[in-house]
Coordinates of C-alpha atoms in Angstrom, one line a residue:
M1 CA 0.0 0.0 0.0
S2 CA 1.3 3.5 -0.9
S3 CA 2.3 5.5 2.2
N4 CA 0.4 8.6 1.3
A5 CA -3.0 6.8 0.7
A6 CA -5.8 7.9 3.0
T7 CA -7.5 5.0 4.7
S8 CA -11.0 4.2 5.6
P9 CA -12.6 1.2 7.4
T10 CA -13.7 -0.3 4.1
L11 CA -10.3 0.2 2.5
E12 CA -8.5 -1.3 5.4
L13 CA -10.6 -4.4 5.4
A14 CA -10.3 -4.7 1.6
L15 CA -6.5 -4.6 1.9
D16 CA -6.5 -7.3 4.5
L17 CA -8.7 -9.6 2.4
I18 CA -6.8 -9.0 -0.8
G19 CA -3.6 -9.9 0.9
R20 CA -4.8 -13.4 1.5
R21 CA -4.1 -15.8 -1.3
S22 CA -7.5 -17.4 -1.6
V23 CA -7.4 -19.0 -5.0
T24 CA -10.3 -21.4 -5.5
P25 CA -11.2 -23.3 -3.4
E26 CA -8.9 -21.9 -0.7
D27 CA -10.4 -19.3 1.7
A28 CA -7.0 -18.4 3.3
G29 CA -8.6 -17.1 6.4
C30 CA -10.9 -14.5 4.8
Q31 CA -14.1 -16.0 6.3
P32 CA -12.7 -16.1 9.8
L33 CA -11.7 -12.5 9.5
M34 CA -15.2 -11.5 8.4
A35 CA -16.8 -13.8 11.0
E36 CA -14.8 -12.0 13.8
R37 CA -16.2 -8.7 12.7
L38 CA -19.8 -10.0 12.4
A39 CA -19.6 -11.9 15.8
A40 CA -18.8 -8.5 17.4
L41 CA -22.1 -7.2 16.0
G42 CA -24.1 -10.0 17.5
F43 CA -24.2 -12.4 14.5
T44 CA -24.5 -16.1 15.1
I45 CA -21.6 -17.6 13.2
E46 CA -22.0 -21.0 11.5
P47 CA -19.1 -22.3 9.4
M48 CA -20.2 -24.8 6.8
R49 CA -17.5 -26.9 5.1
F50 CA -18.4 -29.3 2.3
G51 CA -15.6 -31.2 0.7
E52 CA -12.7 -28.8 0.2
V53 CA -15.0 -25.7 0.3
D54 CA -15.3 -23.3 3.2
N55 CA -18.7 -21.5 3.6
L56 CA -19.9 -19.1 6.1
W57 CA -23.5 -18.5 7.2
A58 CA -23.9 -15.7 9.7
R59 CA -27.2 -14.3 10.9
R60 CA -28.3 -11.6 13.3
G61 CA -31.9 -11.6 14.3
S62 CA -34.7 -14.2 14.1
E63 CA -37.6 -12.1 12.7
G64 CA -38.4 -11.4 9.1
P65 CA -37.8 -10.1 6.7
L66 CA -34.3 -11.6 6.2
F67 CA -31.8 -9.6 4.1
C68 CA -28.8 -11.5 3.0
F69 CA -25.4 -10.3 1.6
A70 CA -24.0 -13.0 -0.6
G71 CA -20.5 -13.3 -2.0
H72 CA -17.3 -15.2 -2.4
T73 CA -13.8 -15.1 -1.0
D74 CA -12.2 -17.2 -3.7
V75 CA -10.4 -15.6 -6.6
V76 CA -9.2 -16.9 -10.0
P77 CA -5.4 -17.6 -10.4
P78 CA -3.4 -14.5 -11.1
G79 CA -1.4 -16.1 -14.0
P80 CA 2.3 -15.2 -14.5
L81 CA 3.4 -12.8 -11.7
A82 CA 5.8 -11.1 -14.1
D83 CA 2.8 -9.8 -16.0
W84 CA 1.6 -7.8 -13.0
T85 CA 2.9 -4.3 -12.2
S86 CA 2.8 -5.3 -8.5
D87 CA 2.3 -8.6 -6.6
P88 CA -1.4 -9.6 -6.9
F89 CA -1.5 -10.6 -3.3
Q90 CA 0.3 -7.6 -1.9
P91 CA -2.3 -4.9 -2.5
E92 CA -1.0 -1.6 -3.7
I93 CA -2.7 1.8 -4.2
R94 CA -1.7 3.8 -7.3
D95 CA -3.4 7.0 -8.6
G96 CA -6.5 6.4 -6.5
L97 CA -6.9 2.7 -7.5
L98 CA -6.4 -0.4 -5.3
Y99 CA -4.6 -3.1 -7.2
G100 CA -4.7 -6.8 -6.4
R101 CA -6.3 -10.1 -7.3
G102 CA -9.9 -9.9 -6.0
A103 CA -9.9 -6.2 -5.5
C104 CA -13.0 -5.9 -7.8
D105 CA -14.2 -9.5 -7.9
M106 CA -15.1 -9.4 -5.1
K107 CA -13.2 -8.7 -2.0
G108 CA -13.9 -5.0 -2.3
S109 CA -17.6 -5.7 -2.2
L110 CA -17.1 -8.0 0.8
A111 CA -15.4 -5.2 2.7
A112 CA -18.2 -2.8 1.8
M113 CA -20.8 -5.2 3.0
I114 CA -19.1 -5.6 6.4
T115 CA -18.7 -1.8 7.0
A116 CA -22.2 -1.1 5.7
T117 CA -23.6 -3.5 8.2
E118 CA -21.5 -2.1 11.0
R119 CA -22.8 1.3 10.2
F120 CA -26.4 0.3 10.0
I121 CA -26.4 -1.6 13.3
A122 CA -24.6 1.3 15.1
E123 CA -27.5 3.5 13.9
Q124 CA -30.3 0.9 14.6
P125 CA -29.1 -1.7 17.0
E126 CA -32.7 -2.8 17.7
H127 CA -33.9 -3.2 14.2
Q128 CA -36.9 -5.5 13.9
S129 CA -35.6 -7.7 11.1
S130 CA -32.7 -10.1 10.3
I131 CA -29.4 -9.7 8.4
A132 CA -27.3 -12.6 7.1
F133 CA -24.1 -13.2 5.2
L134 CA -23.7 -16.2 2.9
I135 CA -20.1 -16.4 1.9
T136 CA -18.4 -19.2 -0.1
S137 CA -14.9 -20.1 -1.4
D138 CA -16.3 -22.0 -4.4
E139 CA -17.9 -19.4 -6.7
E140 CA -15.0 -19.2 -9.2
G141 CA -14.7 -23.0 -9.2
P142 CA -17.2 -25.9 -9.8
S143 CA -19.8 -24.2 -7.6
I144 CA -21.0 -27.5 -6.2
D145 CA -20.0 -27.4 -2.6
G146 CA -20.5 -23.7 -2.1
T147 CA -23.7 -21.6 -2.2
R148 CA -25.7 -24.4 -3.7
R149 CA -25.0 -26.6 -0.6
V150 CA -25.6 -23.8 1.9
I151 CA -29.0 -23.1 0.3
E152 CA -29.9 -26.8 0.4
T153 CA -29.0 -26.8 4.1
L154 CA -31.0 -23.7 4.8
S155 CA -34.0 -25.0 2.9
A156 CA -34.0 -28.3 4.8
R157 CA -34.5 -26.4 8.0
D158 CA -37.0 -23.9 6.6
E159 CA -34.7 -20.9 6.8
R160 CA -35.9 -18.5 4.1
I161 CA -34.1 -15.5 2.6
D162 CA -36.4 -12.7 1.5
F163 CA -33.9 -10.3 -0.1
A164 CA -30.4 -11.2 -1.4
L165 CA -27.8 -8.8 -2.6
V166 CA -24.9 -10.4 -4.4
G167 CA -21.7 -8.3 -4.5
E168 CA -20.7 -9.2 -8.0
P169 CA -19.1 -6.4 -10.0
S170 CA -22.1 -5.2 -12.0
S171 CA -21.2 -1.6 -12.8
H172 CA -19.9 -0.7 -16.3
Q173 CA -18.8 3.0 -16.6
R174 CA -19.5 4.3 -13.1
L175 CA -20.5 2.8 -9.8
G176 CA -24.1 1.8 -9.8
D177 CA -24.9 2.6 -13.4
V178 CA -26.1 -1.1 -13.8
I179 CA -27.6 -3.6 -11.4
K180 CA -28.3 -7.1 -12.4
N181 CA -31.9 -8.2 -11.5
G182 CA -31.5 -11.6 -13.3
R183 CA -29.2 -13.8 -15.3
R184 CA -29.4 -16.0 -18.3
G185 CA -29.2 -19.8 -18.0
S186 CA -26.1 -21.6 -19.0
L187 CA -26.2 -24.9 -20.9
G188 CA -22.9 -26.6 -21.9
G189 CA -22.3 -29.6 -24.1
R190 CA -19.4 -31.9 -25.0
L191 CA -20.2 -33.2 -28.4
R192 CA -18.4 -36.2 -29.9
I193 CA -18.8 -37.0 -33.5
R194 CA -17.5 -40.4 -34.6
G195 CA -15.9 -41.1 -37.9
K196 CA -13.3 -43.6 -39.1
Q197 CA -9.5 -43.0 -38.8
G198 CA -7.4 -43.6 -41.9
H199 CA -4.5 -42.4 -44.1
V200 CA -5.0 -39.0 -45.8
A201 CA -3.9 -40.6 -49.0
Y202 CA -6.8 -43.0 -49.0
P203 CA -9.8 -40.9 -47.9
K204 CA -12.3 -43.4 -49.4
L205 CA -11.2 -45.9 -46.7
A206 CA -11.8 -43.4 -43.9
D207 CA -14.6 -41.1 -42.7
N208 CA -13.5 -37.7 -41.7
P209 CA -15.7 -36.4 -38.8
V210 CA -14.4 -32.9 -39.2
H211 CA -15.6 -32.7 -42.8
R212 CA -18.9 -34.3 -42.0
A213 CA -19.6 -32.1 -39.0
A214 CA -18.6 -28.7 -40.6
P215 CA -22.0 -28.0 -42.2
A216 CA -23.9 -28.9 -39.0
L217 CA -21.6 -26.7 -36.9
A218 CA -22.1 -23.8 -39.3
E219 CA -25.9 -24.3 -39.0
L220 CA -25.7 -24.3 -35.2
C221 CA -23.7 -21.1 -35.2
G222 CA -26.2 -19.4 -37.4
E223 CA -29.3 -20.7 -35.6
R224 CA -31.8 -18.2 -34.3
W225 CA -33.0 -19.7 -31.1
D226 CA -35.5 -17.1 -30.0
E227 CA -36.0 -13.3 -30.0
G228 CA -35.5 -12.9 -26.3
N229 CA -38.0 -10.7 -24.4
D230 CA -38.2 -7.4 -22.5
H231 CA -35.8 -8.6 -19.9
F232 CA -33.4 -11.0 -21.7
P233 CA -31.5 -10.8 -25.0
P234 CA -31.9 -13.7 -27.5
T235 CA -30.3 -17.0 -26.7
S236 CA -26.7 -17.3 -27.9
F237 CA -24.7 -20.3 -29.0
Q238 CA -20.9 -20.3 -28.9
I239 CA -18.3 -23.0 -29.7
S240 CA -15.5 -22.8 -27.2
N241 CA -13.2 -25.6 -28.3
I242 CA -12.7 -28.0 -31.1
H243 CA -10.3 -31.0 -31.1
A244 CA -9.6 -33.8 -33.5
G245 CA -6.7 -35.9 -34.8
T246 CA -3.5 -37.4 -33.5
G247 CA -1.3 -34.4 -34.2
A248 CA 0.0 -35.9 -37.4
D249 CA -0.9 -34.2 -40.7
N250 CA -1.2 -37.5 -42.6
V251 CA -3.9 -39.1 -40.4
I252 CA -7.6 -38.6 -40.8
P253 CA -9.1 -38.3 -37.3
G254 CA -11.5 -40.9 -36.1
E255 CA -13.4 -38.6 -33.7
L256 CA -14.1 -34.9 -33.4
E257 CA -14.8 -33.3 -30.0
V258 CA -16.6 -29.9 -29.7
L259 CA -17.2 -28.0 -26.6
F260 CA -20.0 -25.4 -26.8
N261 CA -22.2 -23.3 -24.5
L262 CA -25.6 -21.6 -24.8
R263 CA -26.7 -18.7 -22.7
Y264 CA -30.4 -18.9 -22.8
S265 CA -33.3 -16.7 -21.8
T266 CA -36.6 -17.5 -20.1
E267 CA -38.0 -18.1 -23.6
Q268 CA -36.1 -21.5 -23.6
T269 CA -35.7 -24.6 -21.5
P270 CA -32.6 -26.9 -21.5
E271 CA -34.8 -29.7 -22.7
A272 CA -36.1 -27.8 -25.7
I273 CA -32.6 -26.7 -26.7
Q274 CA -31.3 -30.3 -26.4
R275 CA -34.0 -31.6 -28.6
R276 CA -33.3 -29.0 -31.3
I277 CA -29.6 -29.7 -31.4
H278 CA -30.0 -33.5 -31.5
A279 CA -32.6 -33.2 -34.3
L280 CA -30.2 -31.0 -36.3
L281 CA -27.3 -33.4 -35.9
D282 CA -29.5 -36.3 -36.8
R283 CA -30.7 -34.4 -39.9
H284 CA -27.0 -34.2 -41.0
G285 CA -26.6 -37.9 -40.5
L286 CA -23.9 -37.6 -37.8
D287 CA -23.0 -40.4 -35.4
H288 CA -22.9 -38.3 -32.3
Q289 CA -23.0 -38.2 -28.5
I290 CA -23.5 -35.2 -26.2
D291 CA -22.7 -34.9 -22.5
W292 CA -24.9 -32.1 -21.2
R293 CA -24.3 -29.8 -18.2
V294 CA -26.7 -27.2 -16.9
S295 CA -24.8 -24.9 -14.7
G296 CA -27.6 -22.4 -14.1
H297 CA -31.2 -21.7 -15.0
P298 CA -32.3 -18.2 -15.9
F299 CA -33.9 -16.1 -13.1
L300 CA -35.5 -12.7 -12.9
T301 CA -36.4 -10.4 -10.0
P302 CA -39.0 -8.0 -11.3
A303 CA -39.7 -4.5 -9.9
G304 CA -40.4 -4.7 -6.2
A305 CA -39.0 -3.8 -2.8
L306 CA -35.4 -4.9 -3.4
V307 CA -35.0 -3.4 -6.9
E308 CA -36.7 -0.2 -5.8
A309 CA -34.6 0.2 -2.7
T310 CA -31.4 -0.5 -4.6
Q311 CA -32.2 2.0 -7.3
A312 CA -33.1 4.7 -4.7
A313 CA -29.9 4.1 -2.7
I314 CA -27.7 4.5 -5.8
L315 CA -29.5 7.7 -6.7
A316 CA -29.2 9.0 -3.1
V317 CA -25.4 8.3 -2.9
T318 CA -24.2 9.0 -6.4
G319 CA -26.8 11.4 -7.7
E320 CA -27.1 9.2 -10.8
P321 CA -29.8 6.8 -12.0
T322 CA -29.3 3.1 -12.7
Q323 CA -30.5 0.6 -15.2
L324 CA -31.5 -3.0 -14.9
S325 CA -29.7 -5.7 -16.8
T326 CA -29.5 -9.5 -17.2
I327 CA -26.4 -9.7 -19.3
G328 CA -23.1 -11.4 -18.3
G329 CA -22.2 -14.8 -17.0
T330 CA -23.7 -16.8 -14.2
S331 CA -23.5 -15.9 -10.5
D332 CA -24.4 -17.6 -7.3
G333 CA -27.7 -15.7 -7.4
R334 CA -28.9 -18.6 -9.5
F335 CA -29.0 -20.8 -6.4
I336 CA -30.7 -18.3 -4.2
A337 CA -33.5 -17.0 -6.6
P338 CA -35.3 -20.4 -6.9
T339 CA -36.1 -20.3 -3.2
G340 CA -38.4 -17.4 -3.9
A341 CA -36.0 -14.7 -2.7
Q342 CA -35.7 -11.3 -4.5
V343 CA -32.1 -11.1 -5.8
V344 CA -30.0 -8.3 -7.2
E345 CA -26.3 -8.0 -8.0
L346 CA -24.5 -4.7 -7.3
G347 CA -20.8 -4.2 -7.1
P348 CA -17.9 -2.2 -8.5
I349 CA -17.0 -1.3 -12.1
N350 CA -16.1 -4.6 -13.8
A351 CA -13.6 -3.6 -16.5
S352 CA -10.6 -5.3 -14.8
I353 CA -12.2 -8.5 -13.4
H354 CA -10.1 -11.7 -14.1
K355 CA -7.4 -9.5 -15.7
V356 CA -3.8 -8.7 -15.0
D357 CA -3.6 -5.6 -12.7
E358 CA -7.2 -6.1 -11.4
C359 CA -8.2 -2.9 -9.6
V360 CA -11.0 -1.0 -7.9
G361 CA -11.3 2.7 -7.2
V362 CA -10.6 3.6 -3.5
E363 CA -13.4 6.2 -3.4
E364 CA -15.6 3.6 -5.1
L365 CA -15.3 1.3 -2.1
D366 CA -16.6 3.9 0.3
Q367 CA -19.4 4.8 -2.0
L368 CA -20.4 1.2 -2.4
S369 CA -20.5 0.8 1.4
A370 CA -22.7 3.9 1.7
I371 CA -25.1 2.4 -0.9
Y372 CA -25.2 -0.9 0.9
S373 CA -26.0 0.9 4.2
D374 CA -28.8 2.9 2.5
I375 CA -30.4 -0.3 1.1
L376 CA -30.4 -1.7 4.6
R377 CA -32.1 1.4 5.9
R378 CA -34.8 1.4 3.2
L379 CA -35.6 -2.3 3.6
L380 CA -35.1 -3.0 7.3
G381 CA -34.8 0.4 9.1
D382 CA -37.4 2.0 11.3
Q383 CA -40.0 3.7 9.3

């Protein structure tokens, strides 16, 4: 950290969190640090470890409504350290920006959540409502033993979240210009198309799966799946990897493997998409097999108490309006929304996430904390 940088409680906590090398699924002590702060506020602390994943469920209060801050302490690997201007796990402030892996995604948000909650409870220690934190170290990884398992545990004991704010970096050009009130579903496939291996000099004795599959793959890439709707863009199909052959240029491959993904709207279901793709491949006469993986269903939180409180808080703190969006990848909100909770995502500007020299604005962190506090006041505070 630069010596002339002014500090704030949010910045100090962000520095401490970023300095912990919590590459998925490691937590590296981030959750105990947060739990210590929350326990001091009267939260009941409940660590939940599933497999190699650390999770934290912390709750203050027993009455409804229950507002939950949700997030993750794990970060993606930094890549070659030589590519970074400074060590990704030794946070540094330069020109008003805090640099380090996780600064934006999403340790800055976690710090803002804690200080916002401390501020709100100091103002209204007897609030007639409940606040919770659902924190995992498995968001950037398989997302099997993280938020998904915690929600299953809570549901089994009839513990219901009413409002959930996920701290994913949602902003584009300025803090709060975009909040996510939904996400598209994600359907992935591993397609295997079988041919017959042979010598390239004798193509009639072989069956090249690359050649046979090319027209079908082109048709899939050009397919118009739907028109989307008022909340979601049209469903998209993308090929992410193609592999065939032995590595030799004189061998016709015997099998082609294609990895693909669809981000789909509420106009589609995984089953309908699967039927269309299988029918297309059959029409092209391909001997194929697909292993499917649904990593998230689409969800939407329409206008209501949480959306309205979030929009109003952003306007009050920044003086600027916000817009609703469902674009982007998946988030752990996909595990919370099916329980009936209202879910939004609000966090820092996302331009540097998963990149070398990831960073967040120092002033942005304090503004984010102020927005989070204002949301708590609007939803849970004394009227």
